[in-house]
Amino acid sequence: MSPSVRLQEMIRVIRGARTQGEERGVIQRECAAIRAQFRQADNGTRSHNLAKLLYVHMLGYPAHFGQMECVRLIASPRYNEKRVGYLGAMMLLDEKQDASLLITNSIKNDLSHSSQYVQSLALCTLGCMGSAEMCRDLAPEIDRLLRASNSYIKKKVSTLCRHKHTQLSVWQLFPSWFGLIAGVLHGAVVLITELCERNPDTLEQFRKAVPELVQIMKGLVMSGYSPEHNVAGISDPFLQVRILRLLRILGRNNDTASDAMNDLLAQVATNTDSSKTAGSAVLYETVLTVMDIKSESGLRVLAVNILGRFLLNNDRNIRYISMTSLQKIVQTDHNAVQRHRGTIVDCLKDQDASVKRRALELSLALVSAVNIRSLMKELLLFLSSCPPELRAHTTSGIFNAAERYAPSQRWHIDTILHVLTTAGGDVRDETVPNLIQLITTATELHCYTVHKLYRALITDISVQSLVQVACWCIGEYGDLLLRGECEETEPVQVAEDDVLDALEMVLQSHMSSPATRGFALTATMKLSTRITHNVDRIRSIVSIYGSCIDVELQQRAVEYNSICIYIQYIVNDVYIYYFIYEYNTEGKWQLLSDSIMVFIMVATFALPIPLLRELCSQGCCSGENMFLCVSIVPPSVIVYEKNGMTLKLQTDKQTDTGMTITLTATNSTDRDITSLTLQAAVPKVCPPVRLP
């Protein structure tokens, strides 16, 4: 692109860039050419190049090297160059920069210029970026222009005085300015607004002017065509917006002022044409005023309907503003916003990323127990095609909504599994434990869930969160999977080898993270109590990872392998007992408390043999009886005999389906024993223990 191209051509090229990198390259080349021409003598293209540089600044790219060029153009006698120079000063300079002081003399000269348009440029610049020192130095010129008969300049001066001199406390120099500015309606409204925002104590004084402001606003709404102030068929929309903004400040938290303007706001909302940008601006300010004051409920519904119409506007900016406003009021006027749910959901298909994000946030805020099923279908459909930067936010919102409004546990589980299948890599870290907790509580859905997760596992193992939940579920409920009976879904006959093949596939896959392999290894070990013909294969799988490079996985494998070695001491459906011990301050084992606790357990795995030997060596229990009780259950055994207290376990009745054990406690002392506690525990795979 040649440096001499026009601004419109540069804009066309930049907008035609397909990627951000391509756009950045175009701008860098153009800025380099502009910088080179700035270093040359005046060749008549300075204003042309500065205009292009200002567009670059609007896009967010650095353009500070054009500040001195603004100073040169402001001093130019040509109006077109002076205009671009002042515009650049307003965009690139502020009161904190030293370069702003260099244009003070130029502004002073232009305030005395014969042309009102040059004076207007100087006034606008001073009002935008003038410092306190500049305003004080130029105060005499401002006072002279404020007393002039030119209404055009008088309006500019009133705006300047409001924005800077009120802000910088220069009113003390010329107290008479207030009365002069009051003669300009727009300037007076802006000034009152500024004073109310900066000094809340003045609100009561200016609330007396609400009826007068209402009458002025009604006149603007109902007046006919006025060529001087008409913009796209709207009579002075700038003044209307200013009055509405002031009414919003005066009516906030005040019933009397709010009641006085309710009818006016309804009239503006009904009679203003929204097909043009000027009308949309007035209506938007009306909506903000209605929502901020103590307005009637019907008026608030009307305001929400206006925002709903904005959602159908072709201008993306208007749609974005509408959804931003609806997001703020959805909690207080939920039902009114709910009427526009269809239009809001349609905005999820918008090409603009910002509009999509606002539509997503608003859609999630509209989810309720009534519409959870229908709205969740739309959100899941959006999840399948949404941009990558929105997936994490979408999944998080879906999970929160499902947790709050799920109509059933099965629907809840199906929804989360669908999200994991669609965007499993973008879910939060706590999703896996939360889903495991949900599955655990849904007892009647264990069979359905394990079958569904098994099919998902053998279909795709790339989604780590889904694989982790599937491995956990297979380890916990693998027996339900092997039975092949499930009323909730089509039964599938799964063999022991099939399940182990799936888990081994996860262990060997390069896509599996260490955490996922840990889930698979634990599930494999759990299956050793639920299968009958592949125990040796399980031991082989576990032993392989005893030398794994991952420390966590290696530790698990070594521990599980130790359990496999000690499993030969265990006989399923055998009752054992032991006491609870802990290390004391001397590093020896002792009872956890003074109470005598006897545990009767159906053992799948025994206490580690080294622990038993250490307990015996320290005199905590009888080694012969302990090992005897681990391997078999004798008809009668004394488990505790100390300090006059004797506890005896006796097998009274033993069948293929159960066993009855009697605990006899004998006290040979003269005192009562009150701290005897009997507790029984049993794993899930064994029948429950019944105590008399």
XYZ file of C-alpha atoms in Angstrom:
692
model
C 0.000 0.000 0.000
C 1.446 3.345 -1.060
C 1.869 6.038 1.634
C 0.012 8.518 -0.561
C -3.272 6.608 -0.605
C -6.350 8.368 0.690
C -7.810 7.759 4.130
C -10.789 5.887 2.681
C -8.495 3.516 0.818
C -6.457 2.825 3.945
C -9.635 2.087 5.895
C -10.796 -0.301 3.169
C -7.504 -2.198 3.230
C -7.448 -2.456 7.021
C -11.036 -3.686 7.178
C -10.267 -6.224 4.492
C -7.536 -7.840 6.596
C -8.463 -11.457 7.291
C -6.404 -11.847 10.463
C -5.173 -9.581 13.231
C -1.599 -10.220 12.158
C -2.365 -9.057 8.633
C -4.048 -5.929 9.997
C -1.068 -5.233 12.246
C 1.319 -5.536 9.294
C -0.682 -3.068 7.187
C -0.757 -0.516 10.015
C 2.948 -0.872 10.785
C 3.882 -0.220 7.161
C 1.612 2.787 6.918
C 2.855 4.258 10.232
C 6.451 3.900 9.057
C 5.625 5.801 5.870
C 3.771 8.518 7.822
C 6.683 8.894 10.232
C 9.084 9.313 7.307
C 6.942 12.028 5.694
C 6.649 13.895 9.008
C 10.445 14.265 9.007
C 10.368 15.874 5.580
C 9.578 19.480 4.769
C 5.960 20.580 4.447
C 4.727 19.037 1.235
C 0.981 19.603 1.738
C 0.254 16.111 3.012
C 0.630 16.702 6.761
C -3.082 16.964 7.483
C -3.723 13.992 5.212
C -1.189 11.845 7.101
C -2.366 12.998 10.535
C -5.950 12.050 9.649
C -4.781 8.539 8.821
C -2.780 8.426 12.033
C -5.874 9.380 14.047
C -7.764 6.458 12.530
C -4.893 4.183 13.564
C -5.171 5.625 17.075
C -8.910 4.837 17.131
C -8.078 1.188 16.410
C -5.930 1.086 19.550
C -2.468 1.274 17.983
C 0.209 3.752 19.241
C 0.145 7.159 17.563
C 1.941 9.385 20.068
C 4.587 10.384 17.544
C 1.962 12.612 15.886
C 1.598 14.979 18.869
C 4.047 17.603 17.630
C 2.455 17.472 14.202
C -0.829 18.510 15.853
C 0.907 21.590 17.291
C 2.255 22.570 13.863
C -1.106 22.156 12.116
C -2.973 24.172 14.765
C -0.655 27.103 14.049
C -1.345 26.818 10.305
C -3.365 29.649 8.718
C -5.309 27.156 6.552
C -8.638 26.056 8.013
C -8.515 22.449 6.770
C -5.114 21.917 8.385
C -6.130 23.743 11.574
C -9.239 21.565 11.847
C -7.272 18.312 11.640
C -4.673 19.684 14.055
C -7.301 20.529 16.674
C -8.939 17.143 16.210
C -5.583 15.459 16.733
C -4.956 17.521 19.873
C -8.284 16.427 21.353
C -7.460 12.773 20.673
C -3.720 12.578 21.330
C -3.155 15.239 24.023
C -4.481 15.836 27.525
C -3.798 18.294 30.337
C -1.064 16.075 31.828
C 1.250 16.306 28.812
C 3.750 19.108 28.279
C 2.897 19.356 24.590
C -0.555 20.684 25.518
C 1.027 23.888 26.853
C 2.511 24.620 23.432
C -0.910 25.221 21.892
C -2.131 27.714 24.520
C -1.042 30.735 22.487
C -2.580 29.324 19.303
C -5.902 28.785 21.091
C -5.786 32.343 22.465
C -5.259 33.755 18.977
C -8.009 31.606 17.469
C -10.511 32.685 20.160
C -10.132 36.198 18.704
C -10.366 34.991 15.085
C -12.887 36.600 12.775
C -14.391 33.249 11.788
C -16.858 31.662 14.210
C -15.819 28.228 13.017
C -12.187 28.775 13.961
C -13.349 30.074 17.343
C -15.484 26.947 17.681
C -12.470 24.696 17.037
C -10.480 26.424 19.761
C -13.389 26.258 22.237
C -14.004 22.555 21.630
C -10.335 21.744 22.099
C -10.115 23.761 25.295
C -13.206 22.046 26.649
C -11.789 18.610 25.793
C -8.188 18.724 27.009
C -7.567 22.132 28.586
C -5.703 22.165 31.892
C -6.533 24.368 34.871
C -3.704 26.731 33.970
C -4.922 27.055 30.369
C -8.490 27.771 31.495
C -7.371 30.468 33.913
C -5.093 32.067 31.309
C -7.887 32.107 28.731
C -10.693 33.114 31.099
C -10.880 36.748 29.799
C -11.381 35.506 26.244
C -14.076 33.106 27.454
C -15.879 35.906 29.291
C -15.808 38.109 26.180
C -17.242 35.356 23.948
C -19.908 34.483 26.513
C -21.247 38.058 26.310
C -21.224 38.069 22.515
C -24.426 38.117 20.491
C -23.465 35.143 18.306
C -25.719 32.283 19.500
C -23.521 29.668 17.819
C -20.452 30.747 19.788
C -22.499 31.282 22.934
C -23.588 27.608 22.884
C -20.021 26.477 22.419
C -18.868 28.623 25.303
C -21.613 27.299 27.584
C -20.536 23.725 26.869
C -16.910 24.607 27.517
C -17.715 26.375 30.781
C -19.717 23.395 31.998
C -17.119 20.803 31.197
C -13.931 22.481 32.303
C -14.516 25.613 34.323
C -16.994 23.919 36.653
C -14.703 20.915 36.915
C -11.610 23.040 37.585
C -13.356 25.519 39.942
C -12.812 28.561 37.707
C -16.327 29.832 38.508
C -14.800 31.821 41.325
C -13.128 34.106 38.761
C -16.388 35.068 37.044
C -19.497 34.457 39.212
C -21.718 36.135 36.632
C -21.151 33.283 34.156
C -23.940 31.196 35.653
C -26.609 33.727 34.721
C -25.209 34.137 31.221
C -25.094 30.395 30.545
C -28.650 29.951 31.842
C -29.796 31.769 28.742
C -28.712 28.747 26.669
C -31.067 25.844 27.408
C -28.716 23.017 26.489
C -25.845 24.564 28.405
C -28.043 25.145 31.446
C -29.226 21.508 31.505
C -25.684 20.239 31.156
C -24.472 22.567 33.897
C -27.204 21.476 36.324
C -26.422 17.840 35.586
C -22.765 18.430 36.347
C -23.551 20.205 39.605
C -25.964 17.455 40.736
C -23.422 14.741 40.041
C -20.631 16.571 41.872
C -22.652 17.921 44.785
C -25.624 15.762 45.917
C -26.666 18.515 48.330
C -28.020 20.502 45.348
C -30.494 17.753 44.355
C -33.352 19.047 46.514
C -32.954 22.537 45.088
C -33.021 21.389 41.466
C -35.858 18.861 41.992
C -38.161 21.890 42.053
C -37.410 22.311 38.347
C -38.735 18.828 37.390
C -42.180 20.093 36.226
C -40.517 22.714 34.046
C -38.151 20.144 32.548
C -41.117 17.859 31.870
C -42.918 20.637 29.971
C -39.812 21.417 27.909
C -39.424 17.734 27.065
C -43.100 17.409 26.075
C -42.695 20.367 23.775
C -39.747 18.701 22.057
C -41.610 15.399 21.651
C -44.835 16.905 20.317
C -43.358 19.797 18.299
C -43.409 19.745 14.551
C -40.538 19.879 12.109
C -37.803 22.353 13.122
C -35.078 22.658 10.452
C -32.600 24.226 12.856
C -32.614 21.400 15.403
C -34.098 18.452 13.515
C -31.971 15.295 13.185
C -33.495 12.463 11.114
C -37.015 13.537 12.062
C -36.246 13.876 15.800
C -36.513 17.379 17.268
C -33.204 18.255 18.946
C -32.243 14.720 20.105
C -29.144 16.053 21.876
C -31.253 18.248 24.153
C -33.743 15.425 24.716
C -30.963 13.089 25.817
C -29.560 15.722 28.181
C -32.956 16.395 29.765
C -33.666 12.681 30.198
C -30.289 12.206 31.848
C -30.979 15.066 34.251
C -34.452 13.698 35.037
C -32.888 10.337 35.842
C -30.577 11.947 38.389
C -33.377 14.008 39.950
C -35.857 11.106 40.114
C -33.515 8.564 41.629
C -34.767 7.426 45.074
C -37.457 10.111 45.102
C -41.151 9.218 44.780
C -42.439 12.741 44.121
C -40.029 13.499 41.280
C -40.546 10.036 39.794
C -44.335 10.418 39.749
C -44.015 13.783 38.026
C -42.129 12.303 35.076
C -43.881 8.920 34.632
C -46.406 10.176 32.077
C -43.706 11.992 30.113
C -41.525 8.884 29.903
C -44.464 6.817 28.661
C -45.168 9.477 26.027
C -41.545 9.543 24.840
C -41.387 5.749 24.706
C -44.567 5.580 22.641
C -44.080 8.453 20.176
C -40.361 8.294 19.363
C -39.365 6.618 16.107
C -36.636 4.002 16.634
C -35.856 3.401 12.965
C -33.143 6.093 13.016
C -30.074 6.309 15.211
C -31.206 9.610 16.754
C -34.512 8.071 17.824
C -32.758 5.004 19.211
C -30.519 7.255 21.304
C -33.528 9.042 22.823
C -35.330 5.745 23.491
C -32.259 4.194 25.072
C -31.877 7.162 27.409
C -35.588 6.844 28.210
C -35.130 3.179 29.131
C -32.210 4.021 31.422
C -34.285 6.691 33.137
C -37.280 4.382 33.616
C -35.107 1.673 35.146
C -33.253 4.074 37.454
C -36.174 5.941 39.004
C -39.126 4.644 41.019
C -41.308 4.069 37.968
C -44.552 2.136 37.611
C -44.447 -1.569 36.749
C -46.218 -1.062 33.427
C -43.685 1.553 32.427
C -40.838 -0.823 33.244
C -42.405 -3.499 31.031
C -42.644 -0.917 28.233
C -38.941 -0.126 28.685
C -38.018 -3.796 28.455
C -40.093 -4.113 25.279
C -38.121 -1.228 23.766
C -34.899 -3.097 24.476
C -36.498 -6.172 22.917
C -37.119 -4.203 19.714
C -33.506 -3.089 19.765
C -32.522 -6.769 19.556
C -34.077 -6.870 16.072
C -32.080 -3.876 14.850
C -29.596 -4.478 12.045
C -26.960 -2.415 13.844
C -24.817 -4.710 15.991
C -23.914 -1.877 18.325
C -27.578 -1.321 19.171
C -28.090 -5.046 19.769
C -25.051 -5.133 22.038
C -26.242 -2.128 24.052
C -29.699 -3.656 24.357
C -28.401 -6.934 25.764
C -26.073 -5.094 28.129
C -29.059 -3.206 29.542
C -31.203 -6.341 29.758
C -28.413 -8.076 31.643
C -28.560 -5.357 34.303
C -32.324 -5.616 34.841
C -32.934 -9.344 34.363
C -32.789 -10.004 38.100
C -35.390 -7.361 38.995
C -37.685 -7.749 35.946
C -37.124 -11.407 35.101
C -40.581 -12.091 33.664
C -40.509 -9.032 31.405
C -37.135 -10.020 29.964
C -38.285 -13.637 29.677
C -40.786 -12.601 26.974
C -37.890 -11.842 24.632
C -36.085 -15.138 25.240
C -36.499 -16.309 21.643
C -34.907 -13.175 20.225
C -32.080 -13.358 22.735
C -31.357 -16.993 21.867
C -31.295 -16.093 18.164
C -28.497 -13.621 18.931
C -26.319 -16.618 19.857
C -25.996 -17.143 16.094
C -24.685 -13.613 15.497
C -21.355 -13.330 13.704
C -20.029 -10.696 16.115
C -18.145 -12.235 19.055
C -19.147 -9.471 21.489
C -22.836 -9.885 20.678
C -22.493 -13.657 21.117
C -20.932 -13.245 24.544
C -23.666 -10.873 25.724
C -26.355 -13.191 24.342
C -24.781 -16.139 26.167
C -24.644 -14.297 29.501
C -28.242 -13.166 29.134
C -29.457 -16.643 28.092
C -27.816 -18.207 31.136
C -29.450 -15.587 33.364
C -32.878 -16.499 31.937
C -32.647 -20.202 32.815
C -35.296 -21.241 35.334
C -37.011 -24.385 36.560
C -39.798 -23.801 34.025
C -37.685 -23.475 30.871
C -34.637 -25.559 31.810
C -35.274 -28.296 29.238
C -35.999 -26.087 26.212
C -33.372 -23.446 26.932
C -30.715 -26.036 27.737
C -31.218 -27.587 24.282
C -30.354 -24.229 22.724
C -27.307 -23.800 24.950
C -26.024 -27.299 24.184
C -26.503 -26.620 20.483
C -24.554 -23.382 20.860
C -21.798 -25.227 22.739
C -21.198 -27.521 19.779
C -20.363 -24.575 17.499
C -19.318 -21.722 19.801
C -15.869 -20.062 19.488
C -13.094 -21.620 21.597
C -12.831 -18.516 23.789
C -16.466 -18.940 24.906
C -16.471 -22.678 25.621
C -15.170 -22.484 29.191
C -17.737 -19.829 30.084
C -20.515 -21.794 28.368
C -19.725 -25.077 30.122
C -19.481 -23.345 33.481
C -22.850 -21.673 32.980
C -24.508 -24.926 31.870
C -23.150 -26.802 34.897
C -24.401 -24.110 37.301
C -27.839 -24.022 35.690
C -28.127 -27.822 35.684
C -27.132 -27.993 39.335
C -29.794 -25.450 40.320
C -32.730 -26.448 38.117
C -32.201 -30.087 37.023
C -35.664 -31.716 36.719
C -34.248 -35.169 37.519
C -30.967 -36.842 38.373
C -30.916 -38.748 35.085
C -31.386 -35.535 33.111
C -28.632 -33.927 35.179
C -26.199 -36.778 34.514
C -27.047 -36.920 30.790
C -26.521 -33.164 30.450
C -23.107 -33.192 32.105
C -21.987 -36.212 30.076
C -23.104 -34.435 26.892
C -21.053 -31.374 27.833
C -18.016 -33.519 28.625
C -18.328 -35.250 25.261
C -18.670 -31.948 23.392
C -16.168 -29.727 25.231
C -14.446 -31.904 27.796
C -11.149 -30.075 27.464
C -12.690 -26.758 28.515
C -14.478 -27.793 31.711
C -13.511 -26.681 35.196
C -11.235 -28.835 37.364
C -13.954 -29.498 39.942
C -16.276 -31.041 37.340
C -14.928 -34.582 37.805
C -15.398 -34.796 41.612
C -18.789 -33.073 41.355
C -20.015 -35.563 38.770
C -18.691 -38.467 40.829
C -20.613 -37.157 43.820
C -23.762 -36.862 41.706
C -23.428 -40.422 40.422
C -22.823 -41.730 43.926
C -26.062 -40.217 45.251
C -28.141 -41.477 42.288
C -28.277 -45.070 43.540
C -31.012 -46.226 41.155
C -29.013 -44.964 38.136
C -25.736 -46.761 38.833
C -26.401 -49.470 36.264
C -27.533 -46.958 33.624
C -24.563 -44.660 34.254
C -21.870 -47.350 34.163
C -23.214 -48.727 30.867
C -23.352 -45.264 29.296
C -19.875 -44.322 30.482
C -18.418 -47.634 29.313
C -19.754 -47.033 25.797
C -18.344 -43.488 25.866
C -14.976 -44.828 27.027
C -14.575 -47.380 24.232
C -15.732 -44.773 21.685
C -13.285 -41.978 22.515
C -10.565 -41.666 25.154
C -9.346 -38.200 24.187
C -11.582 -36.300 26.634
C -9.683 -36.673 29.892
C -12.434 -35.588 32.288
C -14.894 -38.024 30.734
C -12.353 -40.864 30.833
C -11.608 -40.196 34.503
C -15.269 -40.374 35.483
C -15.769 -43.494 33.355
C -12.816 -45.272 34.977
C -14.036 -44.401 38.451
C -17.549 -45.607 37.671
C -16.300 -48.889 36.184
C -14.155 -49.489 39.236
C -17.062 -48.859 41.608
C -19.883 -50.526 39.690
C -18.089 -52.937 37.394
C -20.197 -55.828 38.683
C -23.334 -54.107 37.315
C -21.611 -53.740 33.977
C -20.629 -57.408 33.837
C -24.175 -58.568 34.564
C -25.419 -57.015 31.330
C -28.801 -56.163 32.834
C -30.047 -52.574 32.684
C -33.638 -51.429 32.425
C -32.764 -47.821 31.566
C -30.826 -48.554 28.417
C -30.266 -51.315 25.894
C -28.364 -54.104 27.675
C -24.900 -54.901 26.400
C -23.083 -58.096 27.248
C -19.636 -57.121 28.476
C -16.992 -59.707 29.335
C -14.282 -59.319 31.960
C -11.618 -59.160 29.264
C -13.514 -56.364 27.496
C -13.509 -54.195 30.612
C -9.830 -54.834 31.306
C -9.004 -54.127 27.649
C -10.694 -50.719 27.934
C -8.821 -49.817 31.117
C -5.516 -51.046 29.733
C -6.118 -48.969 26.603
C -6.422 -45.888 28.809
C -3.237 -46.793 30.678
C -1.244 -47.234 27.472
C -2.628 -44.252 25.513
C -0.328 -41.283 24.910
C -3.357 -39.004 25.312
C -3.889 -40.036 28.938
C -2.572 -37.689 31.590
C -0.943 -39.050 34.787
C -4.143 -38.287 36.697
C -6.211 -40.234 34.169
C -3.843 -43.204 34.378
C -4.225 -43.062 38.161
C -8.005 -43.392 37.805
C -7.592 -46.318 35.405
C -5.072 -48.113 37.623
C -7.282 -47.729 40.694
C -10.304 -48.990 38.756
C -8.307 -52.016 37.614
C -7.396 -52.825 41.202
C -10.988 -52.426 42.396
C -12.140 -54.919 39.790
C -10.063 -57.617 41.476
C -12.908 -58.000 43.997
C -15.612 -58.062 41.314
C -14.229 -60.538 38.766
C -13.239 -64.149 39.151
C -11.156 -65.290 36.189
C -8.683 -62.478 35.511
C -7.026 -61.800 38.849
C -3.623 -62.796 37.483
C -4.027 -60.372 34.600
C -4.845 -57.573 37.052
C -1.705 -58.352 39.049
C 0.301 -58.255 35.838
C -1.129 -54.864 34.835
C -0.520 -53.383 38.274
C 3.021 -54.698 38.587
C 4.072 -53.103 35.294
C 3.531 -49.604 36.682
C 5.633 -50.301 39.761
C 8.587 -48.915 37.786
C 6.674 -46.042 36.123
C 8.554 -42.748 35.773
C 5.619 -40.851 37.314
C 6.128 -40.942 41.099
C 2.439 -40.780 41.998
C 1.538 -43.583 39.590
C 4.503 -45.640 40.724
C 3.504 -45.313 44.390
C -0.047 -46.405 43.648
C 1.158 -49.415 41.699
C 3.548 -50.498 44.462
C 0.848 -50.202 47.115
C -1.682 -52.062 45.011
C 0.876 -54.738 44.242
C 1.466 -55.179 47.984
C -2.256 -55.677 48.451
C -2.211 -58.310 45.731
C 0.566 -60.135 47.605
C -1.275 -60.015 50.939
C -4.572 -61.017 49.396
C -3.618 -64.665 49.858
C -4.124 -64.197 53.590
C -7.680 -63.062 53.092
C -10.745 -65.221 52.784
C -13.830 -63.393 51.538
C -16.808 -63.289 53.896
C -14.579 -63.806 56.969
C -15.150 -61.754 60.095
C -12.087 -60.206 61.760
C -11.545 -57.774 64.586
C -8.924 -55.202 65.481
C -8.456 -52.208 67.719
C -7.780 -48.618 66.617
C -4.214 -47.613 67.411
C -2.153 -44.515 66.844
C 1.438 -43.416 67.434
C 2.018 -41.854 70.835
C 4.620 -39.237 71.661
C 7.232 -41.962 72.181
C 6.717 -43.364 68.687
C 4.851 -46.462 69.901
C 1.360 -47.685 69.071
C -1.363 -47.167 71.642
C -5.145 -47.201 71.761
C -6.767 -44.187 70.142
C -8.753 -43.414 73.310
C -9.528 -44.850 76.724
C -12.725 -46.357 75.369
C -12.507 -50.007 74.342
C -13.560 -50.267 70.684
C -14.150 -53.621 69.057
C -14.661 -53.675 65.285
C -16.337 -56.622 63.587
C -15.598 -56.447 59.856
C -16.219 -58.530 56.790
C -12.726 -58.389 55.325
C -11.832 -57.975 51.714
C -8.338 -56.744 52.527
C -6.587 -57.206 55.850
C -4.400 -54.814 57.763
C -0.902 -54.638 56.279
C 1.214 -57.454 57.665
C 4.086 -55.152 58.794
C 1.592 -53.118 60.860
C 0.256 -56.264 62.509
C 3.739 -57.457 63.362
C 4.639 -54.064 64.831
C 1.498 -54.041 66.938
C 2.338 -57.508 68.222
C 5.991 -56.651 68.938
C 4.922 -53.662 71.040
C 2.463 -55.729 73.053
C -0.623 -54.034 71.651
C -2.345 -57.296 70.794
C -1.869 -61.028 70.774
C 0.100 -62.018 67.713
C -1.201 -65.596 67.563
C -4.825 -64.616 67.974
C -4.493 -61.700 65.540
C -3.032 -63.804 62.743
C -5.410 -66.578 63.545
C -8.378 -64.216 63.188
C -7.081 -62.822 59.914
C -6.866 -66.236 58.267
C -9.790 -68.088 59.816
C -12.443 -67.554 62.428
C -12.157 -70.026 65.324
C -15.321 -71.110 67.183
C -14.264 -69.097 70.236
C -11.465 -66.637 70.953
C -10.648 -64.167 73.717
C -9.805 -60.925 71.989
C -9.131 -58.765 75.049
C -8.147 -59.548 78.646
C -6.779 -56.752 80.751
C -7.537 -54.843 83.996
C -10.342 -57.214 84.915
C -12.040 -56.853 81.549
C -12.444 -59.870 79.247
C -13.925 -59.800 75.749
C -14.752 -63.038 73.997
C -15.938 -63.645 70.427
C -17.801 -66.880 69.680
C -19.142 -68.224 66.394
C -22.564 -69.529 67.270
C -23.987 -70.164 63.806
C -22.422 -70.282 60.355
C -24.184 -70.935 57.032
C -23.423 -70.343 53.364
C -25.178 -66.982 53.455
C -24.360 -65.658 56.904
C -22.646 -65.990 60.220
C -23.650 -65.187 63.816
C -20.976 -63.987 66.211
C -21.603 -63.440 69.909
C -19.548 -60.924 71.890
C -19.326 -61.660 75.612
C -17.928 -59.006 77.928
C -16.972 -60.008 81.495
C -16.091 -57.627 84.310
C -14.169 -59.232 87.182
C -13.619 -55.968 89.066
C -15.775 -54.324 91.706
C -16.363 -51.128 89.691
C -18.648 -50.455 86.762
C -17.261 -50.157 83.214
C -19.061 -47.424 81.299
C -16.793 -46.813 78.292
C -17.384 -49.981 76.292
C -18.335 -49.273 72.670
C -19.229 -51.859 70.046
C -18.925 -50.835 66.385
C -19.310 -52.902 63.225
C -18.187 -52.054 59.693
C -18.567 -53.888 56.411
C -17.542 -53.139 52.776
C -20.240 -52.558 50.163
C -19.566 -55.901 48.470
C -20.509 -57.883 51.586
C -23.867 -58.370 53.298
C -24.752 -55.853 56.006
C -23.911 -56.493 59.634
C -26.923 -56.786 61.900
C -26.470 -55.928 65.562
C -28.974 -56.995 68.260
